[in-house]
Amino acid sequence: MNISLILIIALALGIIVSGILLLKQSAKKFNLTDEQKEKIKARQAQLDKEENEDA
C-alpha cells in the first residue's frame, strides 16, 4: 500500500469516528413537563383508537 492510500483510509476513519463522537456529545434527553406527557398520552390513545377502528 502506498502512502496516499493509507492517508485516505485514515482520513475516512477519522471522519467516521468524529461524526459518531459528535452525535454522542450532542444527544440530550428530553425533560418534558407533566402537561406535555399528558398530551402525548392522549394523542397516543387517540391514534391507537383510530388504528383499531380502521383494522
Coordinates of N, CA and C in Angstrom, one line a residue:
M1 N 0.8 -1.2 0.0 CA 0.0 0.0 0.0 C 0.9 1.2 0.0
N2 N 0.5 2.2 -0.8 CA 1.3 3.4 -0.9 C 0.8 4.4 0.2
I3 N 1.5 5.4 0.4 CA 1.2 6.4 1.4 C -0.1 7.1 1.2
S4 N -0.5 7.4 0.0 CA -1.7 8.1 -0.3 C -2.9 7.3 0.1
L5 N -2.9 6.0 -0.2 CA -4.0 5.1 0.2 C -4.1 5.1 1.7
I6 N -3.0 5.0 2.4 CA -3.1 5.0 3.9 C -3.7 6.3 4.4
L7 N -3.3 7.4 3.8 CA -3.8 8.7 4.3 C -5.3 8.8 4.0
I8 N -5.8 8.3 2.9 CA -7.2 8.3 2.5 C -8.0 7.5 3.5
I9 N -7.5 6.3 3.8 CA -8.2 5.4 4.8 C -8.2 6.1 6.2
A10 N -7.1 6.7 6.6 CA -7.0 7.3 7.9 C -8.0 8.5 8.0
L11 N -8.1 9.3 6.9 CA -9.0 10.4 6.8 C -10.4 9.9 6.9
A12 N -10.8 8.9 6.2 CA -12.1 8.3 6.2 C -12.5 7.8 7.6
L13 N -11.6 7.1 8.2 CA -11.9 6.6 9.6 C -12.0 7.8 10.6
G14 N -11.2 8.8 10.4 CA -11.3 10.0 11.3 C -12.6 10.7 11.1
I15 N -13.1 10.8 9.9 CA -14.4 11.5 9.7 C -15.5 10.7 10.3
I16 N -15.5 9.3 10.2 CA -16.5 8.5 10.7 C -16.5 8.6 12.3
V17 N -15.3 8.4 12.9 CA -15.2 8.5 14.3 C -15.6 9.8 14.9
S18 N -15.2 10.9 14.2 CA -15.6 12.3 14.7 C -17.1 12.5 14.6
G19 N -17.7 12.0 13.5 CA -19.2 12.1 13.4 C -19.9 11.3 14.5
I20 N -19.4 10.2 14.8 CA -20.1 9.4 15.9 C -19.9 10.1 17.2
L21 N -18.7 10.6 17.5 CA -18.5 11.3 18.8 C -19.3 12.6 18.9
L22 N -19.5 13.3 17.7 CA -20.3 14.5 17.7 C -21.8 14.2 18.0
L23 N -22.3 13.1 17.4 CA -23.6 12.7 17.7 C -23.8 12.3 19.2
K24 N -22.8 11.6 19.7 CA -22.9 11.2 21.1 C -22.9 12.4 22.1
Q25 N -22.1 13.4 21.7 CA -22.0 14.6 22.6 C -23.2 15.4 22.5
S26 N -23.8 15.5 21.3 CA -25.0 16.4 21.2 C -26.3 15.8 21.6
A27 N -26.3 14.5 21.8 CA -27.5 13.8 22.2 C -28.0 14.2 23.6
K28 N -29.2 14.7 23.8 CA -29.7 15.1 25.0 C -31.1 14.4 25.3
K29 N -31.3 14.2 26.6 CA -32.6 13.6 26.9 C -33.7 14.8 27.0
F30 N -34.9 14.4 26.7 CA -36.0 15.4 26.8 C -36.5 15.5 28.2
N31 N -36.6 16.7 28.7 CA -37.2 17.0 30.0 C -38.6 17.5 29.8
L32 N -39.6 16.6 29.8 CA -40.9 17.0 29.5 C -41.7 17.4 30.8
T33 N -42.6 18.4 30.6 CA -43.4 18.7 31.8 C -44.5 17.7 31.9
D34 N -45.2 17.7 33.0 CA -46.3 16.8 33.2 C -47.4 17.0 32.2
E35 N -47.7 18.3 31.8 CA -48.7 18.6 30.8 C -48.3 18.1 29.5
Q36 N -47.1 18.2 29.1 CA -46.6 17.6 27.8 C -46.8 16.1 27.8
K37 N -46.5 15.5 28.9 CA -46.6 14.0 29.0 C -48.1 13.6 28.8
E38 N -49.0 14.3 29.4 CA -50.4 14.0 29.3 C -50.9 14.2 27.9
K39 N -50.4 15.2 27.2 CA -50.8 15.4 25.8 C -50.3 14.3 24.9
I40 N -49.1 13.8 25.2 CA -48.5 12.7 24.4 C -49.4 11.5 24.6
K41 N -49.7 11.2 25.9 CA -50.5 10.0 26.2 C -51.9 10.1 25.5
A42 N -52.5 11.3 25.6 CA -53.8 11.4 25.0 C -53.7 11.3 23.5
R43 N -52.7 11.8 22.8 CA -52.6 11.7 21.4 C -52.3 10.2 21.0
Q44 N -51.5 9.5 21.8 CA -51.2 8.1 21.5 C -52.5 7.3 21.7
A45 N -53.3 7.6 22.7 CA -54.5 6.8 22.8 C -55.5 7.1 21.7
Q46 N -55.5 8.3 21.2 CA -56.4 8.7 20.0 C -55.9 7.9 18.8
L47 N -54.6 7.9 18.6 CA -54.1 7.2 17.4 C -54.3 5.7 17.5
D48 N -54.2 5.1 18.7 CA -54.5 3.7 18.9 C -56.0 3.4 18.6
K49 N -56.8 4.3 19.1 CA -58.3 4.1 18.8 C -58.6 4.2 17.3
E50 N -58.0 5.1 16.6 CA -58.2 5.3 15.2 C -57.7 4.0 14.4
E51 N -56.5 3.6 14.9 CA -55.9 2.4 14.2 C -56.8 1.2 14.4
N52 N -57.4 1.0 15.6 CA -58.2 -0.2 15.9 C -59.5 -0.1 15.1
E53 N -60.0 1.1 14.9 CA -61.3 1.3 14.1 C -61.0 0.9 12.6
D54 N -59.8 1.3 12.1 CA -59.5 1.0 10.7 C -59.3 -0.4 10.4
A55 N -58.8 -1.2 11.4 CA -58.4 -2.6 11.2 C -59.6 -3.5 11.2

